[in-house]
């Protein structure tokens, strides 16, 4: 399914006329002709209303091939060729819908052939075919995609080359003066779009003003608050009459942030970086809008031209006579250096008020540039606060950074206020500020509607039978679908809403605690004797009939608690309610006029669930307040309760309910999807990669559903384990609980039981490959550091993920370092990433941490002889290793591979050795065929092949299958090279180790972190 805009179909019916008025200005071209674009984003000479200049056939062929070669060789600013996608027409077998949308397909090879055989009478006909080809690409592909942008840039390049060959007709057009608003908006957009080295938009904290309710101190210190969204709105309304007004508002944002936040904090540094960039951009403003205070901030290029030597016109004879004394030539006076323009400062009304402290100059500036200062007021500014030794944490809520920094609801550009300074002496006390009346509190937000968030839905398009699964984990809130000719019906089924039991349970428990506290306060403080003393009993006595108000209050409380339950589900298409054919299934015959945008109008609603149960709630409230104790008729007139609707399946504790009960459609949640970087960024919108991904997913042998089901089981088991594991538990009980939960969720047996490898429960200095054998008596202690490594597989696709638990804060920094290193590896991993380079990123992150134990500081060391690994089907170690120390390994990650990004940190040597009793084993994938003489070894190998295949297993699994006295046979298989043993891997005794791990899938279009969960 390809997302396209709703106006794409309407655009195809328009005639081919000049498209300048239809091209947006939001995209700043990165093509080779980016320098020729003006500030308003337009391009010269684009359109089809050009004169057809008569030209000889040879000249048409020569100039046409020149334009064609210019397009073929065009590259963008990263050096990527933009023409390969336009070389040939798409294959009908792979893209059948392309030929339904595009009526006149054409490609570069077609244009070249027509040029060579002389099919174009004029050069304008050649240009029109180029325009047709690029218009086709822009119509079919999603707007702002890689192909769409390449088509736009190449068309501008064609017009530029054409304009150099064909002179403009008649007199030249009058040059239009550049628009001030567009120039200012383009510069502000570049500042807002500035990112740091990690891709974070540093302007996100400056988009909105801080909340007055949460940050009253900000508005006491900052007299003129300002934010980017306000400036964008003023630009949209064209409220700026000059560039100076615009620059003053933008500079005010930076000066406010640098005044309120401590120096060298993240917000302060972000404001400084954007201020420097803004001043450089403003230095390029053309006259008459240029500002003198920014003229010295841009980069300077000095050119010293050499004086040309005058040559005599005719040959002459020159006599050189030595002078008696050197002539005295007065030295030229040095030219005066340009002085920066004085900043414009408004004199404050009150002479006693001190001048506001100016913002510090930029760190990397050749000459200090003046800053446009805010207008001072009569109120003196707050005294400067002393700098704090540590950065103050941000008070903002941790929200996901939006794709575009200019969207709404972005957190404010403030940090937590610094601690109050000690009271100064009386001599240094500033005059108290005037009392400012507190503004009234903002109105409360509107109540939420009685709707539930949609989790997933199955959409079937008839009569072709196309099936599309929409899921909330894809990060999309609206889907658009192209209705092909003949498709007139939409069938919706398998509607699943986000479960509320987790959140509701916490909220309900909080409400119950608040109710108990209120009752207790009423009992202890609400009843006073006539003489003013409190009554002896803490609980008030309740006699007689309760008041109507209390009964109504209890009824409303019950209704509010039950309103979160989803009631009857309604489907609306274009405002009309569609009746369900069966329970949970809707079938809608769409009209031809509405079929194109029907999916955009689909709306699933859940009416208030409490409406149907109001009577039941009232009865329950009456019983709770004792309404039936004093009125006998109430019991007789009591209405019969309606049967409650059955709720969906709920997971048990510990988890033992299979996943198929929760996902009857067989489609499991998608992991976290991340775009590739740099040269692989095109994969996100590449139609070829999307098609390849769809074919891979539909193939039962390579489907992504297996790894996603394994990841879902892994998340449930590990999240329960994190809450359940406590000191004092036996290691055997912990391992059995985790593995029993895996078997129950996957619902398999034998090779399909779901256990990818034995649960690793390595303690303290032991880093990996420990799981308890039969008779193990080790008990988890409070001071232990426990590594929990869990593997779950479905049809051989293994989800490998690990975490570390500690129960004392001593080694929190060690765990934090290893977790951060894993996240670095996951972030940097991708197609074409060299494994040696990736290891360097992991090492750099981990070695930046230290651990203090008993007053002694230990550096966190990556364990150099442990590594992550690729994962193959039924093979946990796929052959490629992701080290933890930088190396020269040129091996690259490739498309379609699975990797376990696994990091280990230690406070010891940073190197492990094999130590302890072995528990992990696995049959080798390339095991040789060796004749076995021991009958017990043959029998044991038969059991291994049937139950485990090439997956790792442990001795407890053999005990579970009823095997006994197998140690001799097992050692024989190891000695013959058929089975590989994996002893525990340990650092030096007394050190501590930690481990974190994620499984990633390198899909053709994106990187999917399949094991990602809310826990880590």
Tab-separated table of C-alpha atoms in Angstrom, residues 11-404:
chain	number	residue	atom	x	y	z
A	11	UNK	CA	-4.021	16.765	-10.360
A	12	UNK	CA	-3.716	14.199	-13.137
A	13	UNK	CA	-6.743	15.659	-14.914
A	14	UNK	CA	-5.219	19.130	-15.175
A	15	UNK	CA	-3.760	20.300	-18.451
A	16	UNK	CA	-0.025	20.669	-18.773
A	17	UNK	CA	0.427	24.361	-18.124
A	18	UNK	CA	3.066	26.329	-16.226
A	19	UNK	CA	3.430	24.702	-12.809
A	20	UNK	CA	5.189	27.505	-10.943
A	21	UNK	CA	2.041	28.465	-9.045
A	22	UNK	CA	1.453	24.836	-8.014
A	23	UNK	CA	4.931	24.020	-6.705
A	24	UNK	CA	5.320	24.537	-2.974
A	25	UNK	CA	8.088	26.545	-1.393
A	26	UNK	CA	8.583	24.267	1.569
A	27	UNK	CA	11.276	22.224	-0.122
A	28	UNK	CA	14.768	23.654	-0.428
A	29	UNK	CA	16.424	21.981	-3.377
A	30	UNK	CA	19.579	20.046	-2.764
A	31	UNK	CA	20.238	19.427	-6.438
A	32	UNK	CA	23.186	20.710	-8.457
A	33	UNK	CA	21.327	23.848	-9.411
A	34	UNK	CA	20.466	24.865	-5.880
A	35	UNK	CA	22.564	28.018	-6.250
A	36	UNK	CA	20.377	29.398	-9.026
A	37	UNK	CA	17.182	29.332	-6.950
A	38	UNK	CA	16.043	32.596	-5.488
A	39	UNK	CA	14.808	33.102	-1.967
A	40	UNK	CA	11.202	32.655	-2.960
A	41	UNK	CA	11.878	29.162	-4.203
A	42	UNK	CA	10.766	29.766	-7.771
A	43	UNK	CA	12.648	28.911	-10.943
A	44	UNK	CA	12.951	30.783	-14.170
A	45	UNK	CA	11.539	29.618	-17.402
A	46	UNK	CA	9.354	26.784	-16.231
A	47	UNK	CA	6.205	26.155	-18.241
A	48	UNK	CA	4.912	24.993	-21.589
A	49	UNK	CA	3.955	28.352	-23.101
A	50	UNK	CA	7.299	28.760	-24.901
A	51	UNK	CA	7.780	29.649	-28.587
A	52	UNK	CA	8.967	26.842	-30.839
A	53	UNK	CA	12.077	28.355	-32.371
A	54	UNK	CA	12.795	26.855	-35.822
A	55	UNK	CA	16.089	24.985	-35.886
A	56	UNK	CA	17.942	22.651	-38.215
A	57	UNK	CA	17.556	18.929	-37.535
A	58	UNK	CA	21.264	18.533	-36.770
A	59	UNK	CA	21.105	21.344	-34.241
A	60	UNK	CA	18.040	19.816	-32.575
A	61	UNK	CA	19.882	16.485	-32.319
A	62	UNK	CA	23.044	18.138	-30.967
A	63	UNK	CA	21.327	20.343	-28.371
A	64	UNK	CA	18.825	17.617	-27.423
A	65	UNK	CA	21.603	15.119	-26.709
A	66	UNK	CA	23.387	17.818	-24.693
A	67	UNK	CA	20.320	18.321	-22.474
A	68	UNK	CA	19.826	14.549	-22.229
A	69	UNK	CA	23.447	14.027	-21.128
A	70	UNK	CA	23.147	16.855	-18.608
A	71	UNK	CA	20.183	15.057	-16.992
A	72	UNK	CA	21.949	11.678	-17.009
A	73	UNK	CA	25.069	13.072	-15.294
A	74	UNK	CA	23.219	15.209	-12.713
A	75	UNK	CA	24.024	14.536	-9.060
A	76	UNK	CA	22.744	16.028	-5.837
A	77	UNK	CA	24.906	17.644	-3.178
A	78	UNK	CA	25.779	14.262	-1.658
A	79	UNK	CA	27.113	13.083	-5.016
A	80	UNK	CA	24.233	10.648	-5.711
A	81	UNK	CA	23.127	10.230	-9.318
A	82	UNK	CA	19.490	11.267	-9.703
A	83	UNK	CA	18.795	9.828	-13.164
A	84	UNK	CA	18.884	5.977	-12.779
A	85	UNK	CA	15.262	5.773	-11.634
A	86	UNK	CA	14.206	7.576	-14.859
A	87	UNK	CA	16.357	5.476	-17.237
A	88	UNK	CA	13.612	2.991	-18.196
A	89	UNK	CA	9.874	2.661	-17.707
A	90	UNK	CA	8.660	0.585	-14.703
A	91	UNK	CA	7.919	-3.093	-15.309
A	92	UNK	CA	4.214	-3.826	-15.737
A	93	UNK	CA	4.569	-7.043	-13.751
A	94	UNK	CA	5.958	-5.229	-10.712
A	95	UNK	CA	3.968	-1.983	-10.958
A	96	UNK	CA	0.652	-2.693	-12.710
A	97	UNK	CA	-1.050	0.291	-11.099
A	98	UNK	CA	1.540	2.651	-12.639
A	99	UNK	CA	0.002	2.170	-16.081
A	100	UNK	CA	-3.476	2.737	-14.663
A	101	UNK	CA	-2.462	6.150	-13.334
A	102	UNK	CA	0.031	7.258	-15.991
A	103	UNK	CA	-1.504	7.424	-19.469
A	104	UNK	CA	1.638	8.492	-21.393
A	105	UNK	CA	4.652	6.763	-19.818
A	106	UNK	CA	8.079	7.817	-21.070
A	107	UNK	CA	11.682	7.370	-19.912
A	108	UNK	CA	15.173	8.615	-20.711
A	109	UNK	CA	15.898	5.778	-23.160
A	110	UNK	CA	12.748	6.696	-25.120
A	111	UNK	CA	13.793	10.358	-25.334
A	112	UNK	CA	17.314	9.399	-26.422
A	113	UNK	CA	15.995	7.135	-29.180
A	114	UNK	CA	13.641	9.828	-30.489
A	115	UNK	CA	16.433	12.407	-30.515
A	116	UNK	CA	18.792	10.132	-32.440
A	117	UNK	CA	16.256	9.213	-35.113
A	118	UNK	CA	15.184	12.869	-35.577
A	119	UNK	CA	11.635	12.564	-34.264
A	120	UNK	CA	11.667	16.065	-32.680
A	121	UNK	CA	11.057	18.968	-35.110
A	122	UNK	CA	12.099	21.598	-32.541
A	123	UNK	CA	14.057	21.712	-29.292
A	124	UNK	CA	10.883	22.771	-27.453
A	125	UNK	CA	9.394	19.350	-28.263
A	126	UNK	CA	12.406	17.719	-26.571
A	127	UNK	CA	11.881	19.890	-23.497
A	128	UNK	CA	8.173	19.018	-23.361
A	129	UNK	CA	8.967	15.277	-23.293
A	130	UNK	CA	11.328	15.833	-20.389
A	131	UNK	CA	8.559	17.759	-18.627
A	132	UNK	CA	6.110	14.912	-19.314
A	133	UNK	CA	8.512	12.343	-17.855
A	134	UNK	CA	9.113	14.318	-14.663
A	135	UNK	CA	5.419	15.216	-14.264
A	136	UNK	CA	4.604	11.497	-14.461
A	137	UNK	CA	7.098	10.793	-11.683
A	138	UNK	CA	5.709	13.564	-9.479
A	139	UNK	CA	2.140	12.375	-10.059
A	140	UNK	CA	2.766	8.714	-9.232
A	141	UNK	CA	5.171	9.087	-6.318
A	142	UNK	CA	4.444	10.519	-2.916
A	143	UNK	CA	5.070	14.232	-2.548
A	144	UNK	CA	8.471	15.131	-1.051
A	145	UNK	CA	9.726	11.575	-1.601
A	146	UNK	CA	13.206	11.030	-3.046
A	147	UNK	CA	11.895	10.371	-6.566
A	148	UNK	CA	9.553	13.367	-6.392
A	149	UNK	CA	12.374	15.695	-5.349
A	150	UNK	CA	14.735	14.314	-7.991
A	151	UNK	CA	12.098	14.911	-10.670
A	152	UNK	CA	11.615	18.481	-9.526
A	153	UNK	CA	15.358	19.224	-9.469
A	154	UNK	CA	16.016	17.619	-12.839
A	155	UNK	CA	13.184	19.586	-14.466
A	156	UNK	CA	14.745	22.804	-13.227
A	157	UNK	CA	18.063	21.655	-14.645
A	158	UNK	CA	16.429	20.982	-18.041
A	159	UNK	CA	14.876	24.461	-18.091
A	160	UNK	CA	18.215	26.017	-17.198
A	161	UNK	CA	20.038	24.176	-19.996
A	162	UNK	CA	17.240	24.997	-22.442
A	163	UNK	CA	17.342	28.680	-21.491
A	164	UNK	CA	21.048	28.869	-22.293
A	165	UNK	CA	20.420	27.535	-25.812
A	166	UNK	CA	17.191	29.340	-26.750
A	167	UNK	CA	17.309	33.111	-26.080
A	168	UNK	CA	14.309	34.701	-24.412
A	169	UNK	CA	11.781	36.143	-26.831
A	170	UNK	CA	11.521	39.881	-27.343
A	171	UNK	CA	12.462	42.115	-24.493
A	172	UNK	CA	13.637	40.697	-21.209
A	173	UNK	CA	11.173	40.386	-18.396
A	174	UNK	CA	11.432	42.959	-15.683
A	175	UNK	CA	13.191	41.523	-12.669
A	176	UNK	CA	10.780	41.107	-9.808
A	177	UNK	CA	12.113	42.389	-6.480
A	178	UNK	CA	12.577	39.609	-3.937
A	179	UNK	CA	9.752	39.185	-1.421
A	180	UNK	CA	10.795	40.202	2.089
A	181	UNK	CA	8.411	37.789	3.780
A	182	UNK	CA	9.638	34.808	1.779
A	183	UNK	CA	13.276	35.692	2.377
A	184	UNK	CA	12.736	36.001	6.110
A	185	UNK	CA	10.684	32.800	6.252
A	186	UNK	CA	13.324	30.819	4.349
A	187	UNK	CA	16.025	31.935	6.787
A	188	UNK	CA	13.909	31.195	9.832
A	189	UNK	CA	13.020	27.759	8.427
A	190	UNK	CA	16.715	26.935	8.088
A	191	UNK	CA	17.331	27.946	11.707
A	192	UNK	CA	14.386	25.865	12.922
A	193	UNK	CA	15.578	22.889	10.878
A	194	UNK	CA	19.098	22.921	12.371
A	195	UNK	CA	20.031	19.585	13.946
A	196	UNK	CA	22.917	18.388	16.080
A	197	UNK	CA	25.244	15.517	15.267
A	198	UNK	CA	22.643	12.989	16.460
A	199	UNK	CA	19.851	14.337	14.244
A	200	UNK	CA	18.006	16.125	17.094
A	201	UNK	CA	16.198	19.340	16.171
A	202	UNK	CA	17.758	21.816	18.583
A	203	UNK	CA	14.886	24.249	18.015
A	204	UNK	CA	12.263	21.960	19.546
A	205	UNK	CA	12.562	23.625	22.974
A	206	UNK	CA	12.023	27.093	21.455
A	207	UNK	CA	8.829	26.532	19.454
A	208	UNK	CA	6.276	27.318	22.186
A	209	UNK	CA	6.272	29.577	25.230
A	210	UNK	CA	6.542	27.893	28.633
A	211	UNK	CA	3.388	27.334	30.625
A	212	UNK	CA	2.554	30.251	32.900
A	213	UNK	CA	1.054	27.861	35.404
A	214	UNK	CA	4.139	25.666	35.602
A	215	UNK	CA	6.772	28.375	35.172
A	216	UNK	CA	5.652	31.630	36.803
A	217	UNK	CA	9.292	32.418	37.648
A	218	UNK	CA	10.093	32.560	33.927
A	219	UNK	CA	7.640	35.387	33.367
A	220	UNK	CA	8.964	37.255	36.397
A	221	UNK	CA	12.506	37.190	34.988
A	222	UNK	CA	11.721	37.495	31.258
A	223	UNK	CA	9.813	40.668	30.438
A	224	UNK	CA	9.222	39.988	26.712
A	225	UNK	CA	8.728	36.244	26.068
A	226	UNK	CA	8.969	35.128	22.463
A	227	UNK	CA	8.924	31.812	20.547
A	228	UNK	CA	9.299	30.574	16.966
A	229	UNK	CA	5.622	29.747	16.445
A	230	UNK	CA	4.634	33.329	17.229
A	231	UNK	CA	7.142	34.620	14.683
A	232	UNK	CA	5.950	32.123	12.065
A	233	UNK	CA	2.394	33.290	12.619
A	234	UNK	CA	3.431	36.914	12.208
A	235	UNK	CA	5.268	36.001	9.005
A	236	UNK	CA	2.182	34.223	7.712
A	237	UNK	CA	0.064	37.306	8.433
A	238	UNK	CA	2.786	39.575	6.898
A	239	UNK	CA	3.045	41.688	10.031
A	240	UNK	CA	6.744	42.490	9.580
A	241	UNK	CA	7.300	45.702	7.613
A	242	UNK	CA	11.092	45.522	7.837
A	243	UNK	CA	13.832	42.981	8.422
A	244	UNK	CA	14.900	44.857	11.562
A	245	UNK	CA	11.600	44.068	13.331
A	246	UNK	CA	11.932	40.423	12.387
A	247	UNK	CA	15.552	40.218	13.560
A	248	UNK	CA	14.667	41.868	16.862
A	249	UNK	CA	12.020	39.229	17.619
A	250	UNK	CA	14.299	36.327	16.701
A	251	UNK	CA	17.217	37.703	18.708
A	252	UNK	CA	14.826	38.085	21.636
A	253	UNK	CA	14.265	34.305	21.681
A	254	UNK	CA	17.975	33.623	22.026
A	255	UNK	CA	18.652	36.354	24.583
A	256	UNK	CA	15.730	35.200	26.747
A	257	UNK	CA	16.917	31.591	26.720
A	258	UNK	CA	20.521	32.542	27.489
A	259	UNK	CA	19.399	34.863	30.277
A	260	UNK	CA	17.091	32.388	32.010
A	261	UNK	CA	19.200	29.220	31.664
A	262	UNK	CA	22.598	28.628	33.169
A	263	UNK	CA	25.656	29.079	31.000
A	264	UNK	CA	26.867	25.980	29.097
A	265	UNK	CA	23.658	24.030	29.750
A	266	UNK	CA	22.098	22.293	26.760
A	267	UNK	CA	19.429	24.956	26.226
A	268	UNK	CA	22.023	27.727	26.480
A	269	UNK	CA	24.295	26.021	23.951
A	270	UNK	CA	21.387	25.393	21.563
A	271	UNK	CA	20.411	29.054	21.708
A	272	UNK	CA	24.015	30.088	21.030
A	273	UNK	CA	24.319	27.751	18.022
A	274	UNK	CA	21.071	28.969	16.474
A	275	UNK	CA	21.967	32.606	17.131
A	276	UNK	CA	25.293	32.215	15.298
A	277	UNK	CA	23.575	30.513	12.369
A	278	UNK	CA	20.845	33.169	12.247
A	279	UNK	CA	23.376	35.990	12.130
A	280	UNK	CA	25.247	34.354	9.270
A	281	UNK	CA	22.006	33.942	7.315
A	282	UNK	CA	20.955	37.521	7.938
A	283	UNK	CA	24.311	38.762	6.639
A	284	UNK	CA	23.285	37.559	3.151
A	285	UNK	CA	20.111	39.662	2.910
A	286	UNK	CA	20.172	41.593	-0.387
A	287	UNK	CA	19.621	45.359	-0.492
A	288	UNK	CA	17.488	47.210	0.377
A	289	UNK	CA	16.666	44.796	3.218
A	290	UNK	CA	20.228	44.212	4.466
A	291	UNK	CA	20.963	45.224	8.055
A	292	UNK	CA	24.279	46.884	8.964
A	293	UNK	CA	24.672	45.058	12.298
A	294	UNK	CA	24.919	41.713	10.489
A	295	UNK	CA	27.364	42.711	7.782
A	296	UNK	CA	30.442	41.621	9.739
A	297	UNK	CA	29.134	38.191	10.786
A	298	UNK	CA	29.291	36.300	7.489
A	299	UNK	CA	32.347	34.487	6.196
A	300	UNK	CA	34.791	36.811	4.442
A	301	UNK	CA	36.791	36.076	1.301
A	302	UNK	CA	39.672	38.440	0.642
A	303	UNK	CA	40.966	38.757	-2.932
A	304	UNK	CA	44.142	40.758	-3.595
A	305	UNK	CA	44.295	41.608	-7.317
A	306	UNK	CA	47.776	42.174	-8.718
A	307	UNK	CA	48.447	45.408	-10.589
A	308	UNK	CA	48.670	44.853	-14.345
A	309	UNK	CA	52.026	45.752	-15.929
A	310	UNK	CA	51.678	48.418	-18.604
A	311	UNK	CA	53.396	47.459	-21.848
A	312	UNK	CA	54.634	50.097	-24.295
A	313	UNK	CA	52.706	50.332	-27.500
A	314	UNK	CA	55.889	50.720	-29.619
A	315	UNK	CA	59.437	49.419	-29.111
A	316	UNK	CA	61.630	51.965	-27.298
A	317	UNK	CA	65.127	52.311	-25.880
A	318	UNK	CA	65.400	52.698	-22.100
A	319	UNK	CA	68.490	54.075	-20.342
A	320	UNK	CA	68.925	53.036	-16.694
A	321	UNK	CA	70.798	55.765	-14.750
A	322	UNK	CA	71.450	55.095	-11.032
A	323	UNK	CA	69.981	57.714	-8.718
A	324	UNK	CA	72.229	59.598	-6.334
A	325	UNK	CA	69.870	58.981	-3.425
A	326	UNK	CA	66.702	57.042	-2.926
A	327	UNK	CA	63.638	59.150	-3.433
A	328	UNK	CA	61.589	59.757	-0.366
A	329	UNK	CA	58.098	58.576	-1.023
A	330	UNK	CA	55.610	59.210	1.767
A	331	UNK	CA	54.097	55.980	3.135
A	332	UNK	CA	50.398	55.656	2.376
A	333	UNK	CA	48.162	56.106	5.384
A	334	UNK	CA	46.508	52.874	6.463
A	335	UNK	CA	42.865	52.582	5.624
A	336	UNK	CA	40.653	52.881	8.663
A	337	UNK	CA	39.169	49.574	9.817
A	338	UNK	CA	35.408	49.269	9.484
A	339	UNK	CA	33.783	49.792	12.850
A	340	UNK	CA	30.768	47.698	13.743
A	341	UNK	CA	27.509	49.534	13.847
A	342	UNK	CA	26.451	50.586	17.292
A	343	UNK	CA	23.573	48.587	18.652
A	344	UNK	CA	20.269	50.285	18.877
A	345	UNK	CA	19.428	50.666	22.561
A	346	UNK	CA	16.209	52.213	23.750
A	347	UNK	CA	16.669	54.427	26.737
A	348	UNK	CA	14.645	53.163	29.674
A	349	UNK	CA	12.078	55.537	31.104
A	350	UNK	CA	13.520	55.367	34.582
A	351	UNK	CA	17.129	56.476	35.037
A	352	UNK	CA	17.512	54.477	38.232
A	353	UNK	CA	16.751	51.133	36.612
A	354	UNK	CA	19.952	49.311	35.672
A	355	UNK	CA	20.493	48.408	32.024
A	356	UNK	CA	19.739	44.810	31.114
A	357	UNK	CA	22.771	42.584	30.914
A	358	UNK	CA	23.643	41.935	27.244
A	359	UNK	CA	23.937	38.387	25.921
A	360	UNK	CA	27.503	37.047	25.766
A	361	UNK	CA	29.166	37.216	22.328
A	362	UNK	CA	29.409	34.032	20.223
A	363	UNK	CA	32.417	31.851	20.878
A	364	UNK	CA	33.566	31.572	17.247
A	365	UNK	CA	33.130	35.074	15.828
A	366	UNK	CA	35.715	37.247	14.118
A	367	UNK	CA	34.205	40.506	15.307
A	368	UNK	CA	31.492	40.970	17.894
A	369	UNK	CA	28.152	41.619	16.282
A	370	UNK	CA	25.603	43.720	18.121
A	371	UNK	CA	22.514	42.030	19.373
A	372	UNK	CA	19.051	43.490	18.966
A	373	UNK	CA	17.985	43.968	22.555
A	374	UNK	CA	14.457	43.792	23.903
A	375	UNK	CA	12.729	46.974	24.882
A	376	UNK	CA	13.394	47.602	28.577
A	377	UNK	CA	10.583	48.412	30.896
A	378	UNK	CA	10.379	50.563	33.981
A	379	UNK	CA	10.610	47.488	36.141
A	380	UNK	CA	14.233	46.606	37.096
A	381	UNK	CA	15.384	43.152	35.990
A	382	UNK	CA	15.842	40.329	38.421
A	383	UNK	CA	19.331	40.050	39.937
A	384	UNK	CA	21.700	37.647	38.185
A	385	UNK	CA	21.757	34.203	39.689
A	386	UNK	CA	25.004	32.371	40.533
A	387	UNK	CA	26.017	29.591	38.194
A	388	UNK	CA	25.405	26.071	39.429
A	389	UNK	CA	28.046	23.360	39.234
A	390	UNK	CA	25.708	20.850	37.618
A	391	UNK	CA	23.226	21.228	34.805
A	392	UNK	CA	19.663	21.569	36.000
A	393	UNK	CA	17.279	18.967	34.565
A	394	UNK	CA	14.593	20.107	32.225
A	395	UNK	CA	11.120	20.511	33.713
A	396	UNK	CA	9.510	19.481	30.472
A	397	UNK	CA	7.634	16.293	29.940
A	398	UNK	CA	9.605	13.671	28.054
A	399	UNK	CA	7.845	13.551	24.735
A	400	UNK	CA	8.883	12.129	21.394
A	401	UNK	CA	10.616	14.657	19.165
A	402	UNK	CA	8.336	15.354	16.175
A	403	UNK	CA	9.404	14.736	12.607
A	404	UNK	CA	9.168	18.464	11.798
